[in-house]
Coordinates of C-alpha atoms in Angstrom, one line a residue:
Chain A
M11 CA -107.2 60.7 1.4
A12 CA -110.1 62.9 0.4
G13 CA -110.3 66.0 2.5
R14 CA -106.6 66.2 3.3
Q15 CA -105.6 69.9 3.2
G16 CA -102.7 72.1 2.8
G17 CA -102.2 75.4 4.7
H18 CA -105.6 76.7 4.1
H19 CA -109.0 75.1 3.8
I20 CA -110.3 74.9 0.3
A21 CA -113.8 73.9 -0.8
C22 CA -113.3 74.0 -4.5
T23 CA -116.4 76.1 -5.0
G24 CA -117.1 79.7 -5.9
L25 CA -114.8 81.9 -7.9
S26 CA -111.2 80.8 -8.4
A27 CA -108.8 83.2 -10.0
F28 CA -105.9 82.1 -12.3
P29 CA -103.4 84.8 -12.8
L30 CA -100.8 85.1 -15.6
T31 CA -97.2 84.4 -14.6
P32 CA -95.6 87.4 -16.3
M33 CA -92.2 87.0 -17.8
R34 CA -89.5 89.7 -18.1
D35 CA -86.3 89.1 -20.0
D36 CA -87.0 85.3 -20.0
A37 CA -87.4 85.1 -16.2
V38 CA -90.5 85.2 -14.0
D39 CA -91.3 88.9 -13.1
E40 CA -91.8 88.1 -9.4
R41 CA -92.4 91.6 -8.4
A42 CA -95.2 92.1 -10.9
F43 CA -96.6 88.7 -10.1
A44 CA -96.6 89.3 -6.3
A45 CA -98.4 92.6 -6.7
Q46 CA -101.0 91.0 -8.9
V47 CA -101.6 88.1 -6.4
A48 CA -102.2 90.7 -3.7
R49 CA -104.6 92.6 -5.9
V50 CA -106.5 89.4 -6.7
A51 CA -106.6 88.3 -3.1
A52 CA -108.1 91.6 -2.0
S53 CA -110.9 91.4 -4.6
G54 CA -113.0 88.9 -2.9
V55 CA -112.3 85.7 -4.9
D56 CA -112.6 82.4 -3.2
S57 CA -109.3 80.9 -4.2
I58 CA -106.2 81.7 -6.3
G59 CA -104.8 79.3 -8.9
A60 CA -101.1 79.7 -9.6
L61 CA -99.5 78.0 -12.5
G62 CA -102.6 77.2 -14.5
S63 CA -102.5 77.3 -18.3
T64 CA -102.5 81.1 -18.2
G65 CA -99.9 80.8 -15.6
V66 CA -97.7 79.2 -18.3
Y67 CA -96.7 76.3 -16.0
P68 CA -95.3 74.0 -18.7
Y69 CA -92.9 76.6 -19.9
L70 CA -91.2 77.0 -16.5
S71 CA -88.4 75.1 -14.8
R72 CA -89.0 73.3 -11.5
A73 CA -87.2 76.0 -9.6
E74 CA -89.3 78.7 -11.2
R75 CA -92.5 76.9 -10.5
A76 CA -91.5 76.3 -6.8
R77 CA -90.8 80.0 -6.5
V78 CA -94.1 81.0 -8.1
A79 CA -95.9 78.7 -5.7
R80 CA -94.2 80.3 -2.7
V81 CA -94.7 83.9 -3.9
T82 CA -98.4 83.1 -4.4
V83 CA -99.0 81.8 -0.9
E84 CA -97.0 84.6 0.6
H85 CA -99.1 87.3 -1.1
A86 CA -102.5 85.6 -1.0
D87 CA -103.3 87.0 2.5
G88 CA -104.9 83.7 3.6
V89 CA -107.0 83.1 0.5
P90 CA -106.5 79.4 -0.4
V91 CA -104.0 78.7 -3.2
I92 CA -104.3 76.1 -5.8
V93 CA -101.0 75.2 -7.6
G94 CA -100.7 73.6 -11.0
V95 CA -98.5 70.5 -11.0
G96 CA -98.7 69.3 -14.6
S97 CA -95.8 67.8 -16.5
L98 CA -95.4 65.2 -19.2
R99 CA -93.6 62.7 -16.9
T100 CA -95.3 61.4 -13.8
S101 CA -92.1 61.6 -11.7
H102 CA -91.8 65.3 -12.5
V103 CA -95.4 65.8 -11.5
L104 CA -94.6 64.3 -8.1
E105 CA -91.7 66.8 -7.7
H106 CA -94.1 69.7 -8.5
V107 CA -96.5 68.3 -5.9
D108 CA -93.8 68.2 -3.3
D109 CA -92.9 71.8 -4.1
A110 CA -96.5 73.0 -4.1
V111 CA -97.2 71.4 -0.7
E112 CA -94.0 72.8 0.8
A113 CA -95.1 76.2 -0.4
G114 CA -98.5 75.8 1.4
A115 CA -100.8 75.0 -1.4
A116 CA -104.4 74.2 -0.3
A117 CA -104.9 72.0 -3.4
V118 CA -103.0 70.9 -6.5
L119 CA -104.3 71.2 -10.1
L120 CA -103.5 68.2 -12.3
P121 CA -103.8 68.4 -16.0
A122 CA -103.2 65.3 -18.1
M123 CA -100.4 66.8 -20.3
S124 CA -99.6 64.7 -23.4
Y125 CA -97.0 64.5 -26.2
H126 CA -97.6 61.0 -27.2
P127 CA -101.3 60.5 -26.9
L128 CA -102.4 59.0 -23.5
T129 CA -104.9 56.2 -23.1
D130 CA -107.6 56.4 -20.4
D131 CA -105.7 53.9 -18.4
D132 CA -102.6 56.1 -18.6
V133 CA -104.6 59.0 -17.3
I134 CA -106.1 57.0 -14.5
G135 CA -102.6 55.7 -13.5
L136 CA -101.3 59.3 -13.4
V137 CA -104.2 60.5 -11.3
E138 CA -104.0 57.5 -8.9
T139 CA -100.2 58.0 -8.5
V140 CA -100.5 61.7 -7.9
A141 CA -103.5 61.5 -5.5
A142 CA -101.8 58.7 -3.5
H143 CA -98.6 60.8 -3.2
S144 CA -100.1 64.2 -2.5
P145 CA -101.1 65.3 1.0
A146 CA -103.1 68.1 -0.6
P147 CA -106.4 67.4 -2.4
V148 CA -106.3 67.0 -6.2
I149 CA -108.3 69.0 -8.8
V150 CA -108.2 67.2 -12.1
Y151 CA -107.9 69.5 -15.1
D152 CA -109.6 68.7 -18.4
N153 CA -108.3 71.0 -21.1
P154 CA -108.4 69.3 -24.4
G155 CA -107.2 72.4 -26.3
T156 CA -103.8 72.3 -24.7
T157 CA -103.4 68.7 -23.3
H158 CA -105.1 66.9 -26.3
I159 CA -106.8 64.4 -24.0
T160 CA -110.5 64.0 -24.5
F161 CA -112.3 63.2 -21.2
T162 CA -115.3 61.0 -21.8
Q163 CA -118.1 60.7 -19.3
E164 CA -116.6 57.4 -18.3
L165 CA -113.2 58.9 -17.7
Y166 CA -114.8 61.7 -15.6
A167 CA -116.5 59.0 -13.5
R168 CA -113.2 57.0 -13.2
V169 CA -111.0 60.0 -12.1
A170 CA -113.8 61.2 -9.7
R171 CA -113.6 57.8 -7.9
V172 CA -109.9 58.1 -7.1
P173 CA -109.4 58.9 -3.4
G174 CA -108.0 62.4 -3.0
V175 CA -109.7 63.9 -6.1
V176 CA -112.0 66.7 -4.9
S177 CA -112.9 68.6 -8.0
I178 CA -112.9 68.4 -11.8
K179 CA -112.1 71.5 -13.9
I180 CA -114.1 71.1 -17.1
P181 CA -113.8 73.0 -20.3
G182 CA -116.6 75.1 -21.8
V183 CA -120.2 74.0 -21.7
P184 CA -122.8 74.7 -24.3
T185 CA -124.0 78.3 -24.0
E186 CA -127.7 77.4 -24.7
P187 CA -129.2 77.0 -21.2
A188 CA -131.0 73.7 -21.6
A189 CA -128.1 72.1 -23.4
A190 CA -125.7 73.3 -20.6
R191 CA -128.0 71.9 -17.9
E192 CA -128.1 68.5 -19.6
H193 CA -124.3 68.5 -20.1
V194 CA -123.5 69.4 -16.5
A195 CA -126.3 67.0 -15.2
T196 CA -124.7 64.2 -17.2
I197 CA -121.3 64.8 -15.6
R198 CA -122.9 65.3 -12.2
G199 CA -124.6 61.9 -12.6
A200 CA -121.3 60.3 -13.4
V201 CA -119.3 61.9 -10.6
S202 CA -119.6 61.2 -6.9
E203 CA -121.4 63.9 -4.8
D204 CA -118.4 65.0 -2.9
V205 CA -116.4 66.0 -6.0
T206 CA -117.2 69.5 -7.2
I207 CA -117.4 70.5 -10.9
G208 CA -115.8 73.7 -12.0
V209 CA -116.3 75.3 -15.3
S210 CA -113.5 77.0 -17.2
G211 CA -113.4 78.9 -20.4
D212 CA -114.7 82.3 -19.2
P213 CA -117.2 82.8 -22.0
F214 CA -119.0 79.6 -20.7
A215 CA -118.9 80.5 -17.0
T216 CA -122.4 82.0 -16.8
A217 CA -124.0 79.1 -18.6
G218 CA -121.9 76.6 -16.6
L219 CA -122.9 78.1 -13.2
A220 CA -126.5 78.4 -14.2
A221 CA -126.4 74.8 -15.2
G222 CA -125.2 73.7 -11.7
C223 CA -121.4 73.9 -11.7
D224 CA -120.0 74.5 -8.2
A225 CA -117.0 76.6 -9.2
W226 CA -115.7 78.9 -11.9
Y227 CA -112.0 78.4 -12.6
S228 CA -111.5 81.8 -14.1
V229 CA -108.8 83.4 -16.3
I230 CA -110.1 86.9 -16.2
A231 CA -110.4 86.8 -12.4
G232 CA -106.6 86.5 -12.3
T233 CA -106.1 89.8 -14.3
V234 CA -109.2 91.9 -13.9
P235 CA -110.7 90.2 -10.8
E236 CA -113.4 92.9 -10.1
V237 CA -114.9 92.2 -13.5
A238 CA -115.1 88.5 -12.7
V239 CA -116.5 89.1 -9.2
R240 CA -119.3 91.2 -10.7
L241 CA -120.3 88.3 -12.9
A242 CA -119.7 85.5 -10.4
R243 CA -121.7 86.9 -7.5
P244 CA -125.1 86.9 -9.1
A245 CA -124.3 83.7 -11.1
L246 CA -123.4 81.8 -7.9
A247 CA -126.4 83.2 -6.1
G248 CA -128.8 82.0 -8.8
N249 CA -129.7 85.5 -10.0
A250 CA -129.8 84.6 -13.6
A251 CA -131.0 87.9 -15.0
E252 CA -128.2 89.9 -13.4
A253 CA -125.6 87.3 -14.4
D254 CA -126.8 87.3 -18.0
A255 CA -126.7 91.1 -18.1
E256 CA -123.1 91.1 -16.9
N257 CA -122.2 88.3 -19.3
A258 CA -123.7 90.2 -22.2
R259 CA -121.6 93.2 -21.3
L260 CA -118.5 91.0 -21.7
A261 CA -119.4 89.6 -25.1
P262 CA -116.8 91.8 -26.9
L263 CA -114.1 90.3 -24.6
W264 CA -115.3 86.7 -25.3
Q265 CA -115.3 87.6 -29.0
L266 CA -111.6 88.5 -28.8
F267 CA -110.8 85.2 -27.1
T268 CA -112.4 83.4 -30.1
E269 CA -110.7 85.5 -32.7
M270 CA -107.3 85.4 -31.2
G271 CA -107.0 81.7 -30.7
G272 CA -107.9 81.5 -27.0
S273 CA -107.6 83.8 -24.0
I274 CA -103.8 83.7 -23.3
R275 CA -102.7 86.4 -25.7
V276 CA -105.7 88.7 -25.0
I277 CA -105.1 88.4 -21.2
A278 CA -101.4 89.1 -21.7
A279 CA -102.2 92.2 -23.7
I280 CA -104.6 93.4 -21.1
A281 CA -102.0 92.9 -18.3
E282 CA -99.5 94.8 -20.4
L283 CA -101.9 97.6 -21.2
L284 CA -102.9 97.9 -17.5
G285 CA -99.3 98.0 -16.5
I286 CA -99.7 94.8 -14.4
A287 CA -96.9 93.2 -16.6
E288 CA -94.1 94.4 -18.8
Q289 CA -94.5 94.1 -22.5
P290 CA -93.8 91.4 -23.7
C291 CA -94.8 89.2 -20.8
L292 CA -95.3 85.8 -22.5
P293 CA -92.6 83.2 -22.8
L294 CA -91.1 82.9 -26.3
P295 CA -91.8 81.4 -28.8
I296 CA -95.3 82.8 -27.9
R297 CA -95.4 86.4 -29.3
G298 CA -97.9 88.8 -27.8
L299 CA -100.4 90.8 -29.8
D300 CA -99.4 93.9 -31.6
G301 CA -100.6 96.3 -34.1
E302 CA -104.3 96.2 -34.9
Q303 CA -105.0 93.2 -32.6
R304 CA -103.5 95.1 -29.6
R305 CA -105.6 98.2 -30.5
R306 CA -108.7 96.1 -30.5
V307 CA -107.9 94.7 -27.1
A308 CA -107.3 98.2 -25.8
A309 CA -110.7 99.3 -27.2
V310 CA -112.5 96.5 -25.4
L311 CA -110.6 97.1 -22.2
E312 CA -111.9 100.7 -22.2
T313 CA -115.4 99.3 -21.9
L314 CA -114.6 97.1 -18.9
D315 CA -115.1 98.7 -15.5
H316 CA -112.0 97.4 -13.9
A317 CA -110.2 98.6 -10.8
A318 CA -106.6 97.8 -11.8
E319 CA -104.1 100.7 -11.7
P320 CA -100.7 100.9 -13.4
D321 CA -98.1 99.6 -11.0
R322 CA -94.9 100.5 -12.9
D323 CA -92.4 102.9 -11.4
E324 CA -89.9 103.3 -14.2
Chain B
M7 CA -75.0 79.8 -41.7
A8 CA -76.2 77.0 -43.9
G9 CA -73.6 74.3 -44.3
R10 CA -72.0 74.7 -40.8
Q11 CA -71.4 71.3 -39.4
G12 CA -70.9 69.5 -36.2
G13 CA -68.3 66.8 -35.6
H14 CA -69.3 64.7 -38.6
H15 CA -70.5 65.7 -42.1
I16 CA -74.2 65.2 -42.6
A17 CA -76.1 65.4 -45.9
C18 CA -79.7 64.9 -44.5
T19 CA -80.3 62.3 -47.1
G20 CA -80.8 58.5 -47.1
L21 CA -81.9 56.5 -44.1
S22 CA -81.8 58.1 -40.7
A23 CA -82.5 55.9 -37.7
F24 CA -84.3 57.2 -34.6
P25 CA -83.8 54.9 -31.6
L26 CA -86.0 54.7 -28.5
T27 CA -84.5 56.1 -25.3
P28 CA -85.3 53.2 -23.0
M29 CA -86.1 54.0 -19.4
R30 CA -85.5 51.8 -16.4
D31 CA -86.7 52.7 -12.9
D32 CA -87.5 56.2 -14.1
A33 CA -84.0 56.9 -15.4
V34 CA -82.5 56.5 -18.9
D35 CA -81.1 53.0 -19.3
E36 CA -77.8 54.2 -20.7
R37 CA -76.3 50.7 -21.0
A38 CA -79.2 49.4 -23.1
F39 CA -79.2 52.6 -25.1
A40 CA -75.5 52.6 -25.9
A41 CA -75.7 49.0 -27.1
Q42 CA -78.6 49.8 -29.3
V43 CA -76.8 52.8 -30.8
A44 CA -73.8 50.6 -31.6
R45 CA -76.1 48.0 -33.2
V46 CA -77.8 50.7 -35.4
A47 CA -74.5 52.3 -36.4
A48 CA -73.2 48.9 -37.6
S49 CA -76.3 48.3 -39.7
G50 CA -75.5 50.7 -42.6
V51 CA -77.8 53.6 -41.8
D52 CA -76.8 57.0 -43.0
S53 CA -77.4 58.8 -39.8
I54 CA -78.7 58.3 -36.2
G55 CA -81.3 60.6 -34.7
A56 CA -81.2 60.7 -30.9
L57 CA -84.0 62.3 -28.9
G58 CA -86.7 62.2 -31.5
S59 CA -90.3 61.6 -30.6
T60 CA -89.6 57.9 -30.1
G61 CA -86.5 59.0 -28.2
V62 CA -89.0 60.6 -25.7
Y63 CA -87.1 63.9 -25.7
P64 CA -89.9 66.0 -24.1
Y65 CA -90.1 63.7 -21.0
L66 CA -86.4 64.0 -20.1
S67 CA -84.5 66.6 -18.1
R68 CA -81.8 68.8 -19.6
A69 CA -79.1 66.7 -17.9
E70 CA -80.7 63.4 -19.2
R71 CA -80.8 64.8 -22.7
A72 CA -77.3 66.1 -22.7
R73 CA -76.1 62.7 -21.5
V74 CA -78.1 60.8 -24.2
A75 CA -76.6 63.1 -26.8
R76 CA -73.0 62.3 -25.6
V77 CA -73.7 58.5 -25.4
T78 CA -75.1 58.5 -28.9
V79 CA -72.0 60.2 -30.4
E80 CA -69.7 58.0 -28.4
H81 CA -71.3 54.8 -29.7
A82 CA -72.2 55.9 -33.3
D83 CA -68.8 54.9 -34.6
G84 CA -68.5 57.9 -36.9
V85 CA -72.1 57.8 -38.2
P86 CA -73.4 61.3 -38.2
V87 CA -75.7 62.0 -35.2
I88 CA -78.8 64.2 -35.2
V89 CA -80.0 65.4 -31.8
G90 CA -83.6 66.6 -31.0
V91 CA -83.6 69.9 -29.3
G92 CA -87.3 70.6 -28.9
S93 CA -88.9 72.3 -25.9
L94 CA -91.9 74.5 -25.2
R95 CA -89.7 77.5 -24.4
T96 CA -87.2 79.0 -26.8
S97 CA -84.5 79.6 -24.2
H98 CA -84.7 76.0 -23.2
V99 CA -84.3 74.9 -26.9
L100 CA -81.1 77.0 -27.0
E101 CA -79.8 75.2 -24.0
H102 CA -80.4 71.9 -25.7
V103 CA -78.7 73.1 -28.8
D104 CA -75.6 74.0 -26.8
D105 CA -75.6 70.6 -25.2
A106 CA -76.1 68.8 -28.5
V107 CA -73.3 70.7 -30.2
E108 CA -71.0 70.1 -27.2
A109 CA -71.7 66.4 -27.6
G110 CA -70.7 66.5 -31.2
A111 CA -74.1 66.5 -33.0
A112 CA -73.8 66.8 -36.8
A113 CA -77.3 68.5 -36.9
V114 CA -80.1 69.4 -34.6
L115 CA -83.7 68.4 -35.0
L116 CA -86.2 71.2 -34.1
P117 CA -89.9 70.4 -33.5
A118 CA -92.3 73.2 -33.0
M119 CA -93.6 72.0 -29.6
S120 CA -96.7 73.7 -28.4
Y121 CA -99.0 73.9 -25.4
H122 CA -100.8 77.1 -26.1
P123 CA -101.2 77.0 -29.9
L124 CA -98.5 78.8 -31.9
T125 CA -99.0 81.1 -34.8
D126 CA -96.9 80.8 -38.0
D127 CA -95.0 83.9 -36.9
D128 CA -94.2 82.2 -33.5
V129 CA -92.9 79.2 -35.4
I130 CA -90.8 81.3 -37.7
G131 CA -89.4 83.3 -34.8
L132 CA -88.4 80.1 -33.1
V133 CA -86.7 78.7 -36.1
E134 CA -84.9 81.9 -36.8
T135 CA -83.7 82.2 -33.2
V136 CA -82.5 78.6 -33.1
A137 CA -80.8 78.7 -36.5
A138 CA -79.0 81.9 -35.7
H139 CA -77.8 80.4 -32.4
S140 CA -76.8 76.9 -33.6
P141 CA -73.4 76.2 -35.1
A142 CA -74.9 72.9 -36.3
P143 CA -77.4 72.8 -39.2
V144 CA -81.1 72.6 -38.3
I145 CA -83.7 70.0 -39.5
V146 CA -87.2 71.4 -38.9
Y147 CA -89.6 68.7 -37.6
D148 CA -93.2 68.8 -38.6
N149 CA -95.1 66.3 -36.5
P150 CA -98.7 67.6 -36.1
G151 CA -99.8 64.5 -34.1
T152 CA -97.6 65.4 -31.2
T153 CA -96.8 69.1 -31.5
H154 CA -100.2 70.2 -32.8
I155 CA -98.8 72.6 -35.3
T156 CA -100.1 72.3 -38.8
F157 CA -97.4 73.3 -41.4
T158 CA -99.0 74.8 -44.5
Q159 CA -97.1 75.0 -47.8
E160 CA -96.5 78.6 -47.0
L161 CA -95.0 77.8 -43.6
Y162 CA -92.7 75.1 -45.2
A163 CA -91.5 77.8 -47.7
R164 CA -90.9 80.3 -44.9
V165 CA -88.9 77.9 -42.6
A166 CA -86.9 76.6 -45.6
R167 CA -85.7 80.2 -46.3
V168 CA -84.2 80.6 -42.8
P169 CA -80.4 80.4 -43.1
G170 CA -79.1 77.3 -41.4
V171 CA -82.1 75.1 -42.1
V172 CA -81.0 72.2 -44.2
S173 CA -83.9 69.7 -44.1
I174 CA -87.6 69.4 -43.3
K175 CA -88.9 66.3 -41.7
I176 CA -92.5 65.9 -43.0
P177 CA -95.2 63.6 -41.7
G178 CA -96.8 60.9 -43.8
V179 CA -97.6 61.4 -47.5
P180 CA -100.5 59.9 -49.3
T181 CA -99.8 56.2 -50.0
E182 CA -101.4 56.4 -53.5
P183 CA -98.3 57.0 -55.8
A184 CA -99.7 59.8 -57.9
A185 CA -101.1 61.7 -54.9
A186 CA -97.8 61.2 -53.1
R187 CA -95.8 62.6 -56.1
E188 CA -98.1 65.6 -56.2
H189 CA -97.8 66.2 -52.5
V190 CA -94.0 66.0 -52.4
A191 CA -93.7 68.0 -55.6
T192 CA -95.8 70.8 -54.1
I193 CA -93.5 70.9 -51.0
R194 CA -90.4 70.7 -53.3
G195 CA -91.7 73.6 -55.3
A196 CA -92.1 75.7 -52.2
V197 CA -88.7 74.8 -50.7
S198 CA -85.3 75.9 -51.9
E199 CA -83.2 73.3 -53.7
D200 CA -80.5 73.0 -51.0
V201 CA -83.1 72.0 -48.3
T202 CA -83.8 68.2 -48.3
I203 CA -87.2 66.8 -47.6
G204 CA -87.4 63.7 -45.4
V205 CA -90.4 61.6 -44.9
S206 CA -91.4 60.2 -41.5
G207 CA -94.2 57.9 -40.5
D208 CA -92.7 54.6 -41.5
P209 CA -95.8 53.2 -43.3
F210 CA -95.4 56.2 -45.7
A211 CA -91.7 55.8 -46.3
T212 CA -92.0 53.8 -49.5
A213 CA -94.5 56.2 -51.1
G214 CA -92.5 59.2 -49.9
L215 CA -89.2 58.0 -51.3
A216 CA -90.8 57.0 -54.6
A217 CA -92.4 60.4 -54.7
G218 CA -89.0 62.2 -54.5
C219 CA -88.2 62.6 -50.8
D220 CA -84.5 62.8 -50.1
A221 CA -84.5 61.0 -46.8
W222 CA -86.4 58.7 -44.6
Y223 CA -86.4 59.7 -40.9
S224 CA -87.3 56.2 -39.6
V225 CA -88.5 54.9 -36.3
I226 CA -88.1 51.2 -37.1
A227 CA -84.5 51.8 -38.2
G228 CA -83.8 52.7 -34.6
T229 CA -85.0 49.4 -33.2
V230 CA -84.9 46.8 -36.1
P231 CA -82.4 48.6 -38.5
E232 CA -81.9 45.7 -40.8
V233 CA -85.6 45.6 -41.6
A234 CA -85.5 49.3 -42.5
V235 CA -82.3 49.0 -44.5
R236 CA -83.9 46.3 -46.6
L237 CA -86.7 48.6 -47.5
A238 CA -84.6 51.8 -47.8
R239 CA -81.9 50.5 -50.2
P240 CA -84.2 49.7 -53.1
A241 CA -86.5 52.6 -52.4
L242 CA -83.6 55.1 -52.4
A243 CA -82.2 53.4 -55.6
G244 CA -85.4 53.9 -57.4
N245 CA -86.1 50.1 -57.5
A246 CA -89.9 50.5 -57.0
A247 CA -90.8 46.8 -57.4
E248 CA -88.4 45.6 -54.8
A249 CA -89.3 48.4 -52.4
D250 CA -93.0 47.8 -52.8
A251 CA -92.5 44.1 -52.1
E252 CA -90.6 44.9 -48.9
N253 CA -93.2 47.4 -47.9
A254 CA -96.0 44.9 -48.5
R255 CA -94.2 42.4 -46.2
L256 CA -94.3 45.0 -43.4
A257 CA -98.1 45.7 -43.8
P258 CA -98.9 43.9 -40.6
L259 CA -96.5 46.1 -38.7
W260 CA -98.0 49.3 -40.1
Q261 CA -101.4 47.9 -39.2
L262 CA -100.3 47.7 -35.6
F263 CA -99.1 51.3 -35.6
T264 CA -102.6 52.3 -36.8
E265 CA -104.5 50.2 -34.3
M266 CA -102.3 51.1 -31.3
G267 CA -102.4 54.8 -31.6
G268 CA -99.0 55.4 -33.3
S269 CA -95.7 53.6 -33.3
I270 CA -94.3 54.4 -29.9
R271 CA -96.0 51.6 -27.9
V272 CA -95.4 49.1 -30.6
I273 CA -91.7 49.9 -31.0
A274 CA -91.3 49.8 -27.2
A275 CA -92.9 46.4 -27.1
I276 CA -90.6 45.2 -29.9
A277 CA -87.6 46.5 -28.0
E278 CA -88.7 44.8 -24.8
L279 CA -89.5 41.5 -26.6
L280 CA -86.1 41.5 -28.3
G281 CA -84.3 42.2 -25.0
I282 CA -83.0 45.5 -26.3
A283 CA -84.8 47.3 -23.4
E284 CA -86.2 46.2 -20.1
Q285 CA -89.9 46.0 -19.6
P286 CA -91.4 48.6 -19.0
C287 CA -89.2 51.0 -21.0
L288 CA -91.5 54.0 -21.6
P289 CA -91.7 57.0 -19.2
L290 CA -94.8 57.0 -17.1
P291 CA -97.6 58.0 -17.5
I292 CA -97.3 56.1 -20.8
R293 CA -97.9 52.5 -20.1
G294 CA -96.6 49.8 -22.5
L295 CA -98.7 47.2 -24.2
D296 CA -99.7 44.1 -22.4
G297 CA -102.0 41.2 -22.7
E298 CA -103.5 40.6 -26.1
Q299 CA -101.9 43.7 -27.7
R300 CA -98.4 42.5 -26.7
R301 CA -99.1 39.0 -28.0
R302 CA -100.1 40.5 -31.3
V303 CA -96.9 42.5 -31.6
A304 CA -94.9 39.4 -30.7
A305 CA -96.7 37.5 -33.5
V306 CA -95.9 40.2 -36.1
L307 CA -92.3 40.4 -34.8
E308 CA -91.9 36.7 -35.6
T309 CA -92.6 37.5 -39.3
L310 CA -89.8 40.1 -39.5
D311 CA -86.4 39.0 -40.5
H312 CA -84.5 41.0 -38.0
A313 CA -80.9 40.5 -36.7
A314 CA -81.3 41.8 -33.2
E315 CA -80.2 39.5 -30.4
P316 CA -81.1 39.7 -26.7
D317 CA -78.4 41.7 -24.9
R318 CA -79.4 41.1 -21.3
D319 CA -77.0 39.5 -18.9
E320 CA -79.0 39.3 -15.7

């Protein structure tokens, strides 16, 4: 089943942009989302990932998620679309797969969501069931900070052997170059050649790509894509000096991610400050940044050379 | 809003039994569940908690959860029913509250579920919104192993001040008596007098009740209620010697909980072995115990003096 595809070919390499799903009055702000997808698609990214963690997939109903998948494909202008299909219950994941494929997804992104802790056998059972069901290729998503599953090298190797799995989205790598190379080489050694490895955790992207990752599954590319493109192009071309220089320029942004408990609230504040989303744009109970934290994000945003323009007309 | 009640008075003290919600062919096995609720209600517990963590609430759809709440009240024979209303999104929690109250819940149980980590202010905002909305009193559920929220003493104090909150369900206390007393006394000191403190994590129940907890929110009481009643009665009456003796008899069961990653798989295996539920009864991707682990549960079950009888007629 490996190599089966949705509406558009996807290689699971290069720069993949994961936009926020902005909320407005406890509903998806489809107009703001569609405009942002179009903006991202025009920026030169290699794929667009709807309903990733920043896309707040686990907070949305099935109907909302199906609609977000459709809106993404409609506004992606031919750029391949990845759709997140995670859920706590396997049968619900299969429903999300059906909706994603119906929408025209080129691949589905499968996190191992957990409430009660899952065993490795549980995770393998989930991946096997989803990959056997899905006509679209499967990207397995390792995000221990949200799903609370710890992928070992052995588990990477097992999921990579499941027919239909084409990529693994790994969390941050060590930022020290030699340690990053060893980390990625270990995963590469465990995972079959036709499965790509994509780094996530934007502060680790430069180190991950330099260390041999095939893709950068990027949060900032979903909101300020031109900033991500400027980092990704030299990094993917092996131009380490230029990539390192771009990465160094973004250090204040990475620092905000660390201080504010991850990227989600920082990205939401940036989207709100740029007028890409209404304030507040996160689903409750998650409150956005305000006061001093918001002012600090605004100050860092001033230093980024982004192309986004306010899109509000009220 | 404190003191508002559902269909039956509830004091949030004593022994509260949290049954499994058994699945069968990816649907709730209503017949098995109803029979088990009736069995628990007849055992002498003080309340029944539907849709707790063992009740697999986050894996179920809104319709399934509403139905489970109704079935519980219908078969509880007047025993007050607590219904779990947790969800990642505040608006979904409010829908579950509406369904629980409509079903006749005497109280609602509110976990602070998280995917993206929540701040203390997020948690307080959630509790305030739910308590203001709910005509039934609210029990706040602290379960860091599944929700990944760490309640500090300060957060306990803040949630206990929210009007409508009547109890806090805390995770395990230290098993050493003096340490347990200090732990519970610290929480007691932070929490207003009219809010009860209930211990969960069955291996810690004896220590928690001896240390001054008002309630035991019990998993085993939902599946082998007579075993829990035999431990709870002396413990709640302050008969430490008898409670300790009962607790010591259950040490092999507590050991299984530790070894098998928590109580859920052990309890599911017990329910299956007793014929209370069909095998497999957990929602996928969670696989039940098999092979040697299942044999070990069966061996421990042999040592428990339980009253359950097989209830299958196929």
